Short mmCIF file of C-alpha atoms and ligand atoms in Angstrom, two decimals:
data_model
loop_
_atom_site.label_atom_id
_atom_site.label_comp_id
_atom_site.label_asym_id
_atom_site.label_seq_id
_atom_site.Cartn_x
_atom_site.Cartn_y
_atom_site.Cartn_z
CA MET A 12 -14.52 -65.65 -62.51
CA ASP A 13 -13.78 -64.46 -58.92
CA ARG A 14 -17.36 -63.40 -58.41
CA THR A 15 -18.70 -66.88 -59.20
CA ARG A 16 -16.28 -68.40 -56.72
CA ILE A 17 -17.46 -66.10 -53.95
CA ARG A 18 -21.10 -66.84 -54.76
CA VAL A 19 -20.48 -70.59 -54.62
CA PHE A 20 -18.63 -70.22 -51.29
CA PHE A 21 -21.57 -68.39 -49.69
CA LYS A 22 -24.12 -70.79 -51.12
CA CYS A 23 -22.33 -73.69 -49.43
CA SER A 24 -21.33 -72.09 -46.17
CA ALA A 25 -24.36 -69.90 -45.39
CA PRO A 26 -26.37 -72.70 -43.72
CA LEU A 27 -23.22 -73.71 -41.81
CA ILE A 28 -22.75 -70.13 -40.46
CA PHE A 29 -26.44 -70.02 -39.59
CA TRP A 30 -26.30 -73.20 -37.53
CA LEU A 31 -23.05 -72.15 -35.87
CA CYS A 32 -24.65 -68.89 -34.71
CA LEU A 33 -27.70 -70.70 -33.40
CA LEU A 34 -25.60 -73.22 -31.52
CA SER A 35 -23.33 -70.63 -29.90
CA THR A 36 -26.35 -68.57 -28.80
CA PHE A 37 -27.76 -71.66 -27.20
CA PHE A 38 -24.53 -72.54 -25.37
CA LEU A 39 -23.95 -68.99 -24.23
CA GLY A 40 -27.46 -68.89 -22.79
CA PHE A 41 -26.92 -72.25 -21.13
CA PHE A 42 -23.71 -71.18 -19.41
CA TRP A 43 -25.18 -67.85 -18.49
CA GLN A 44 -27.97 -69.64 -16.67
CA THR A 45 -25.91 -72.31 -14.94
CA SER A 46 -22.35 -71.25 -14.33
CA GLU A 47 -21.94 -69.33 -11.06
CA GLY A 48 -18.40 -68.44 -11.88
CA HIS A 49 -18.99 -66.87 -15.29
CA TRP A 50 -17.28 -63.47 -15.45
CA LEU A 51 -20.48 -61.69 -16.39
CA ASN A 52 -22.29 -63.31 -13.51
CA ARG A 53 -19.46 -62.45 -11.17
CA GLY A 54 -19.60 -58.83 -12.26
CA ILE A 55 -23.32 -58.65 -11.67
CA SER A 56 -23.11 -60.28 -8.26
CA ILE A 57 -20.34 -57.86 -7.20
CA LEU A 58 -22.58 -54.98 -8.21
CA CYS A 59 -25.49 -56.40 -6.21
CA GLU A 60 -23.27 -57.05 -3.21
CA THR A 61 -21.93 -53.49 -3.19
CA GLN A 62 -25.47 -52.26 -3.34
CA SER A 63 -26.55 -54.39 -0.42
CA ARG A 64 -23.41 -53.51 1.56
CA LEU A 65 -24.21 -49.86 1.02
CA SER A 66 -27.74 -50.24 2.27
CA ARG A 67 -26.48 -52.35 5.17
CA ASN A 68 -24.13 -49.48 6.07
CA LYS A 69 -27.05 -47.10 6.01
CA THR A 70 -29.03 -49.42 8.27
CA ASP A 71 -26.06 -49.72 10.63
CA LEU A 72 -25.92 -45.93 10.79
CA LEU A 73 -29.41 -45.87 12.28
CA ASP A 74 -28.15 -47.60 15.40
CA ASN A 75 -24.64 -46.24 15.45
CA SER A 76 -25.03 -42.58 14.50
CA PRO A 77 -23.47 -40.41 17.21
CA GLU A 78 -25.96 -38.97 19.67
CA ILE A 79 -25.64 -35.47 21.03
CA GLU A 80 -27.54 -35.26 24.30
CA LEU A 81 -27.45 -32.11 26.37
CA PRO A 82 -27.29 -32.23 30.16
CA ARG A 83 -29.84 -30.32 32.24
CA MET A 84 -29.27 -26.64 31.55
CA VAL A 85 -30.91 -23.59 33.05
CA TYR A 86 -31.40 -20.54 30.86
CA THR A 87 -33.99 -17.97 29.88
CA LYS A 88 -36.27 -19.47 27.26
CA ALA A 89 -36.77 -17.85 23.89
CA HIS A 90 -40.06 -16.03 23.25
CA ILE A 91 -41.86 -15.82 19.94
CA PHE A 92 -42.78 -12.16 20.49
CA LYS A 93 -39.37 -11.15 21.83
CA PRO A 94 -36.90 -11.50 18.98
CA LEU A 95 -33.37 -11.53 20.34
CA ARG A 96 -32.33 -8.75 17.98
CA THR A 97 -34.82 -6.34 16.46
CA ASP A 98 -32.32 -3.95 14.88
CA VAL A 99 -30.58 -6.31 12.47
CA LEU A 100 -31.34 -9.22 10.13
CA THR A 101 -30.58 -12.51 11.92
CA VAL A 102 -31.58 -14.98 9.22
CA THR A 103 -31.23 -14.98 5.43
CA PRO A 104 -34.09 -15.89 3.08
CA TRP A 105 -32.41 -19.30 2.63
CA PHE A 106 -32.55 -19.82 6.40
CA ALA A 107 -28.89 -19.32 7.19
CA PRO A 108 -28.37 -17.65 10.59
CA ILE A 109 -26.54 -14.32 10.68
CA VAL A 110 -24.48 -14.30 13.86
CA TRP A 111 -24.83 -11.21 16.04
CA GLU A 112 -24.11 -10.67 19.72
CA GLY A 113 -27.24 -11.54 21.69
CA SER A 114 -28.67 -13.87 19.03
CA TYR A 115 -27.31 -17.19 20.36
CA ASN A 116 -26.86 -19.19 23.53
CA LEU A 117 -23.16 -20.05 23.76
CA ASP A 118 -23.60 -22.63 26.51
CA ILE A 119 -25.84 -24.78 24.31
CA LEU A 120 -23.55 -24.42 21.30
CA ASN A 121 -20.41 -25.19 23.33
CA GLU A 122 -21.92 -28.31 24.82
CA GLN A 123 -23.09 -29.55 21.42
CA PHE A 124 -19.70 -28.93 19.86
CA ARG A 125 -17.78 -30.47 22.77
CA GLN A 126 -19.68 -33.72 22.27
CA LYS A 127 -18.64 -33.82 18.61
CA ASN A 128 -15.05 -34.15 19.82
CA MET A 129 -13.60 -32.14 16.94
CA THR A 130 -10.57 -29.95 16.37
CA VAL A 131 -10.81 -26.58 14.65
CA GLY A 132 -8.08 -25.66 12.15
CA LEU A 133 -7.23 -21.98 11.78
CA THR A 134 -5.23 -21.11 8.65
CA ILE A 135 -3.17 -17.96 8.40
CA PHE A 136 -0.59 -16.78 5.91
CA ALA A 137 2.46 -14.83 6.98
CA ILE A 138 4.61 -14.36 3.91
CA LYS A 139 7.57 -12.00 3.84
CA LYS A 140 7.04 -8.97 6.10
CA TYR A 141 3.66 -10.20 7.32
CA VAL A 142 5.40 -12.44 9.89
CA VAL A 143 5.43 -9.32 12.13
CA PHE A 144 1.68 -9.82 12.70
CA LEU A 145 2.01 -13.37 14.04
CA GLN A 146 2.88 -12.67 17.68
CA ARG A 147 -0.13 -10.47 18.43
CA PHE A 148 -2.43 -12.58 16.29
CA LEU A 149 -1.55 -15.81 18.09
CA GLU A 150 -1.52 -14.28 21.59
CA THR A 151 -4.95 -12.73 21.18
CA ALA A 152 -6.26 -15.94 19.57
CA GLU A 153 -5.25 -17.82 22.71
CA THR A 154 -7.39 -15.42 24.73
CA TYR A 155 -10.45 -15.25 22.49
CA PHE A 156 -10.54 -17.91 19.76
CA MET A 157 -12.38 -21.20 20.43
CA VAL A 158 -11.51 -21.05 24.12
CA GLY A 159 -11.94 -24.48 25.75
CA HIS A 160 -11.73 -26.33 22.43
CA ARG A 161 -8.97 -28.04 20.49
CA VAL A 162 -7.29 -25.81 17.89
CA LYS A 163 -4.55 -26.25 15.30
CA TYR A 164 -3.01 -23.03 14.02
CA TYR A 165 -1.72 -23.73 10.52
CA VAL A 166 0.79 -20.97 9.81
CA PHE A 167 1.79 -20.83 6.14
CA THR A 168 5.02 -18.93 5.77
CA ASP A 169 8.14 -18.67 3.67
CA ARG A 170 10.10 -18.12 6.91
CA PRO A 171 9.23 -20.88 9.41
CA GLU A 172 12.14 -19.77 11.63
CA ALA A 173 10.38 -16.42 12.11
CA VAL A 174 7.22 -17.98 13.59
CA PRO A 175 7.21 -16.76 17.22
CA ASN A 176 7.24 -19.19 20.10
CA VAL A 177 3.84 -18.36 21.57
CA THR A 178 2.83 -20.72 24.39
CA VAL A 179 -0.54 -22.29 23.72
CA LYS A 180 -2.99 -23.98 26.07
CA ASP A 181 -3.55 -27.74 26.29
CA GLY A 182 -5.11 -29.26 23.18
CA ARG A 183 -3.84 -26.41 21.02
CA GLU A 184 -0.89 -26.44 18.66
CA ILE A 185 0.96 -24.16 16.25
CA VAL A 186 1.89 -25.91 12.99
CA PRO A 187 4.27 -23.92 10.76
CA LEU A 188 4.02 -24.96 7.11
CA LYS A 189 6.57 -23.76 4.58
CA VAL A 190 5.35 -22.29 1.32
CA GLN A 191 7.08 -20.36 -1.40
CA ASN A 192 6.67 -16.63 -1.65
CA TYR A 193 5.41 -14.87 -4.74
CA SER A 194 6.81 -11.54 -5.81
CA ARG A 195 3.46 -9.86 -6.51
CA TRP A 196 1.23 -9.23 -3.48
CA GLN A 197 -1.84 -10.04 -5.56
CA GLU A 198 -0.34 -13.46 -6.16
CA ILE A 199 0.39 -14.00 -2.43
CA SER A 200 -3.20 -13.14 -1.64
CA MET A 201 -4.73 -15.29 -4.40
CA ARG A 202 -2.50 -18.35 -3.98
CA ARG A 203 -4.09 -18.84 -0.57
CA MET A 204 -6.95 -20.56 -2.39
CA GLU A 205 -4.62 -23.03 -4.09
CA ILE A 206 -2.67 -23.75 -0.90
CA ILE A 207 -5.75 -24.23 1.30
CA SER A 208 -7.33 -26.60 -1.22
CA TYR A 209 -4.10 -28.59 -1.58
CA PHE A 210 -3.58 -28.92 2.18
CA SER A 211 -7.26 -29.75 2.78
CA LYS A 212 -6.74 -32.90 0.75
CA GLN A 213 -3.23 -33.68 1.96
CA ARG A 214 -3.64 -33.01 5.63
CA PHE A 215 -6.58 -31.06 7.05
CA ILE A 216 -9.21 -33.68 6.21
CA ASN A 217 -7.37 -36.13 8.50
CA GLU A 218 -6.73 -33.67 11.32
CA VAL A 219 -9.64 -31.27 11.82
CA GLY A 220 -13.41 -31.08 11.49
CA PHE A 221 -13.69 -27.40 10.58
CA LEU A 222 -11.42 -24.87 8.94
CA VAL A 223 -11.40 -21.15 9.67
CA CYS A 224 -9.39 -19.13 7.13
CA VAL A 225 -8.47 -15.58 8.08
CA ASP A 226 -6.14 -12.66 7.36
CA VAL A 227 -3.13 -12.34 9.66
CA ASP A 228 -3.00 -8.53 9.91
CA MET A 229 -5.66 -8.79 12.62
CA ARG A 230 -6.10 -9.15 16.35
CA PHE A 231 -8.80 -10.86 18.38
CA ASN A 232 -10.49 -8.35 20.65
CA ASP A 233 -13.48 -10.32 21.95
CA HIS A 234 -15.00 -13.79 21.95
CA VAL A 235 -14.94 -15.78 18.68
CA GLY A 236 -16.20 -19.29 19.34
CA VAL A 237 -18.18 -22.23 18.03
CA GLU A 238 -21.14 -20.00 17.16
CA ILE A 239 -19.32 -19.29 13.88
CA LEU A 240 -19.10 -22.94 12.80
CA SER A 241 -21.25 -24.37 10.04
CA GLU A 242 -20.79 -26.23 6.75
CA LEU A 243 -19.88 -23.07 4.86
CA PHE A 244 -19.62 -19.58 6.28
CA ASP A 245 -18.30 -16.13 5.48
CA THR A 246 -18.34 -12.69 7.02
CA ILE A 247 -20.19 -9.62 5.83
CA HIS A 248 -17.56 -7.08 4.81
CA PRO A 249 -17.52 -4.12 7.26
CA GLY A 250 -17.49 -1.64 4.39
CA PHE A 251 -20.67 -2.87 2.71
CA TYR A 252 -23.14 -4.18 5.31
CA ALA A 253 -25.70 -1.51 4.46
CA SER A 254 -24.94 -1.15 0.76
CA GLU A 255 -27.21 -1.70 -2.18
CA ARG A 256 -26.18 -4.31 -4.74
CA LYS A 257 -24.97 -1.76 -7.22
CA ALA A 258 -22.46 -0.45 -4.67
CA PHE A 259 -20.90 -3.87 -4.05
CA THR A 260 -17.39 -3.99 -5.49
CA TYR A 261 -18.06 -7.30 -7.27
CA GLU A 262 -16.17 -8.00 -10.49
CA ARG A 263 -18.28 -6.32 -13.17
CA ARG A 264 -16.29 -7.19 -16.31
CA ASN A 265 -18.09 -10.08 -17.95
CA ASN A 266 -14.92 -11.64 -19.37
CA SER A 267 -13.75 -12.56 -15.85
CA LYS A 268 -14.83 -15.79 -14.16
CA ALA A 269 -15.67 -13.66 -11.12
CA PHE A 270 -18.26 -11.60 -13.02
CA ILE A 271 -21.50 -10.99 -11.16
CA PRO A 272 -24.35 -9.19 -12.98
CA GLN A 273 -25.89 -6.07 -11.42
CA ASP A 274 -29.08 -7.91 -10.43
CA GLU A 275 -27.46 -10.78 -8.52
CA GLY A 276 -25.72 -11.27 -5.18
CA ASP A 277 -26.86 -11.17 -1.56
CA PHE A 278 -24.05 -9.63 0.47
CA TYR A 279 -20.54 -8.38 -0.11
CA TYR A 280 -18.51 -11.01 1.68
CA ALA A 281 -15.01 -10.45 3.06
CA GLY A 282 -12.09 -12.48 1.79
CA GLY A 283 -10.46 -12.20 5.20
CA PHE A 284 -12.71 -14.55 7.19
CA PHE A 285 -14.36 -17.65 5.75
CA GLY A 286 -14.55 -21.31 6.65
CA GLY A 287 -16.59 -24.44 7.05
CA THR A 288 -16.17 -28.19 7.11
CA VAL A 289 -13.02 -29.39 5.37
CA ASP A 290 -14.93 -30.87 2.43
CA LYS A 291 -16.86 -27.66 1.81
CA VAL A 292 -13.77 -25.44 2.17
CA TYR A 293 -11.95 -27.79 -0.20
CA GLN A 294 -14.68 -27.40 -2.83
CA LEU A 295 -14.75 -23.64 -2.43
CA THR A 296 -10.99 -23.05 -2.53
CA LYS A 297 -10.49 -25.48 -5.41
CA LYS A 298 -13.16 -23.81 -7.50
CA CYS A 299 -11.91 -20.30 -6.71
CA HIS A 300 -8.35 -21.33 -7.56
CA GLU A 301 -9.48 -22.82 -10.88
CA ALA A 302 -11.38 -19.63 -11.71
CA ILE A 303 -8.34 -17.52 -10.81
CA MET A 304 -6.17 -19.66 -13.13
CA ALA A 305 -8.72 -19.47 -15.96
CA ASP A 306 -8.65 -15.68 -15.64
CA LYS A 307 -4.86 -15.65 -15.50
CA ASN A 308 -4.68 -17.63 -18.75
CA ARG A 309 -6.64 -14.84 -20.38
CA SER A 310 -4.49 -12.16 -18.68
CA MET A 311 -7.34 -11.21 -16.37
CA GLU A 312 -7.16 -10.49 -12.67
CA ALA A 313 -10.37 -9.83 -10.78
CA ILE A 314 -10.74 -6.42 -9.17
CA TRP A 315 -10.36 -7.71 -5.60
CA GLN A 316 -8.46 -10.87 -6.50
CA GLU A 317 -9.65 -13.96 -4.58
CA GLU A 318 -12.28 -11.94 -2.72
CA SER A 319 -14.06 -11.35 -6.05
CA HIS A 320 -14.03 -15.08 -6.83
CA LEU A 321 -15.23 -15.89 -3.33
CA ASN A 322 -18.16 -13.53 -3.79
CA LYS A 323 -18.97 -15.15 -7.12
CA TYR A 324 -18.90 -18.61 -5.51
CA PHE A 325 -21.33 -17.54 -2.80
CA VAL A 326 -23.90 -16.28 -5.31
CA TYR A 327 -24.41 -19.88 -6.43
CA HIS A 328 -23.38 -21.79 -3.30
CA LYS A 329 -25.19 -20.04 -0.49
CA PRO A 330 -23.34 -20.05 2.82
CA THR A 331 -25.05 -22.01 5.59
CA LYS A 332 -24.15 -19.35 8.16
CA ILE A 333 -23.10 -15.72 7.87
CA LEU A 334 -20.99 -13.81 10.36
CA SER A 335 -21.93 -10.21 11.09
CA PRO A 336 -19.23 -7.52 10.78
CA GLU A 337 -18.55 -8.05 14.51
CA TYR A 338 -16.30 -10.79 13.23
CA LEU A 339 -14.27 -8.59 10.92
CA TRP A 340 -14.15 -4.96 11.83
CA ASP A 341 -11.86 -2.09 11.05
CA ASN A 342 -11.91 0.96 13.33
CA ASN A 343 -11.74 3.12 10.23
CA PHE A 344 -15.46 2.32 9.93
CA GLY A 345 -16.18 3.82 13.37
CA SER A 346 -18.40 2.31 16.08
CA PRO A 347 -22.03 2.13 14.90
CA GLN A 348 -24.85 1.45 17.40
CA PHE A 349 -25.74 -2.01 16.15
CA LEU A 350 -22.19 -3.23 16.67
CA LYS A 351 -22.18 -4.63 20.21
CA LYS A 352 -18.79 -6.27 19.93
CA LYS A 353 -15.65 -5.85 17.86
CA ARG A 354 -14.42 -9.37 17.99
CA PHE A 355 -11.71 -9.43 15.32
CA LEU A 356 -10.06 -6.17 14.39
CA ALA A 357 -7.81 -5.06 11.56
CA VAL A 358 -4.40 -3.98 12.79
CA PRO A 359 -3.53 -0.63 11.21
CA LYS A 360 -0.78 -1.18 8.67
CA ASN A 361 2.07 1.14 8.02
CA HIS A 362 1.57 0.79 4.30
CA ALA A 363 4.97 2.22 3.48
CA VAL A 364 6.81 -0.35 5.58
CA ILE A 365 4.60 -3.43 5.32
CA ARG A 366 3.63 -3.20 1.72
CA ASN A 367 5.30 -2.03 -1.38
CA ARG A 368 2.17 -0.95 -3.19
CA ARG A 369 -1.54 -1.43 -2.93
CA ASN A 370 -4.74 0.30 -3.86
CA SER A 371 -5.47 2.93 -1.27
CA HIS A 372 -9.17 2.35 -0.74
CA LEU A 373 -10.25 0.29 2.21
CA LYS A 374 -10.74 -3.44 2.09
CA CYS A 375 -10.41 -5.90 4.95
C1 5GW B 10 1.74 -7.64 0.79
C2 5GW B 10 1.58 -6.43 0.14
C3 5GW B 10 0.31 -6.05 -0.24
C4 5GW B 10 -0.74 -6.85 0.05
C5 5GW B 10 -0.57 -8.07 0.70
C6 5GW B 10 0.68 -8.46 1.05
C7 5GW B 10 0.85 -9.74 1.80
C8 5GW B 10 -0.26 -10.46 2.24
C9 5GW B 10 2.14 -10.24 2.15
O1 5GW B 10 3.22 -9.71 1.80
N1 5GW B 10 2.26 -11.37 2.91
C10 5GW B 10 1.15 -12.04 3.34
O2 5GW B 10 1.28 -13.05 4.04
N2 5GW B 10 -0.10 -11.60 2.97
C11 5GW B 10 -1.27 -12.39 3.39
O3 5GW B 10 -2.40 -12.07 2.61
C12 5GW B 10 -1.61 -12.08 4.84
O4 5GW B 10 -2.17 -13.21 5.45
C13 5GW B 10 -2.67 -11.02 4.68
O5 5GW B 10 -3.48 -10.89 5.83
C14 5GW B 10 -3.41 -11.51 3.45
C15 5GW B 10 -4.21 -10.45 2.69
O6 5GW B 10 -3.45 -9.29 2.50
P1 5GW B 10 -3.81 -7.94 3.30
O7 5GW B 10 -4.19 -8.29 4.70
O8 5GW B 10 -2.70 -6.98 3.16
O9 5GW B 10 -5.07 -7.44 2.51
P2 5GW B 10 -6.16 -6.39 3.04
O10 5GW B 10 -7.16 -6.40 1.96
O11 5GW B 10 -6.71 -6.90 4.33
O12 5GW B 10 -5.50 -5.08 3.24
MN1 MN B 11 -5.93 -7.94 5.92
#
């Protein structure tokens, strides 16, 4: 009974449905062709416009990209058969310079950087007792760090009132930034990644061109200038510059995000001196922080905390410049011949007073 009714209904209405479909296709096509204001048309024209605006911007850049033009300068020219340093590697196989004394012309680099009109941000952390290092750090930085350029010292501390009143030269500024303290020292050390990535987005990107991120238990002892700057840089750890891969203290447990297999890795980089452009430092610190958190969720902590994650990051994101151990030295490693300058030196710590506990073997 019901079935017959349905069959009759379809018999009568099928041609009607057919014609309706045909008609609506026709009208849709008609409006598509003619109406300028149709939403689909609008969408497509917005897409095309964005595309052409983008390419217009690129064309504009051709005429408006900033020009760096050096003045007349007099200096000894380089010579193909007289490498500036013959005793050490000055370039990596991926063509990143390794910065050693005698391998660069500071006048050229200074002039190029000056024309970029940029500020350099230096981040340091002084949590709990580590505020005692600030005075000497800042005073020596005024003498040796980026002299003649604009600098912002971002001092992360749980005790802003304890940041010393060091007078700084024109164009330089100390910016205390309050952060919470963590009870475990490992956490203080590792959270630097989270804090630097957060502040890169919130603040640094609008204030500085480059970031330099260093330990605070240090003093500047010689020139550290624009020769260090590049998209992404780190320092070769003073304890491992001559080591074979297998001796690097990379994280070797494969259930950590910082795991590096025995047959990978280029250098053992120090966690106490890295930097780059704000966007590149943001990417690095964000990724390291995420890896640290992923480990934490599985109750893992890499052998050298954030330094292990940093080393992992650099295996797959090669730094564009590498600083020799001149830029991070500890007198416990002596004074080898190849080391012409000790630019940034570890301040000996009275471990009993400054720290509560820490592994005894050296790490800077
Ligand atoms: C405290 C106890 C043990 C280890 C680190 C800390 C600690 C580190 C601290 O209480 N407050 C603090 O601000 N830090 C920051 O983390 C400092 O900027 C310090 O330079 C950095 C790394 O810790 P260091 O310098 O003790 O690590 P090593 O590997 O250079 O000895
Ligand atoms: Mn240190």
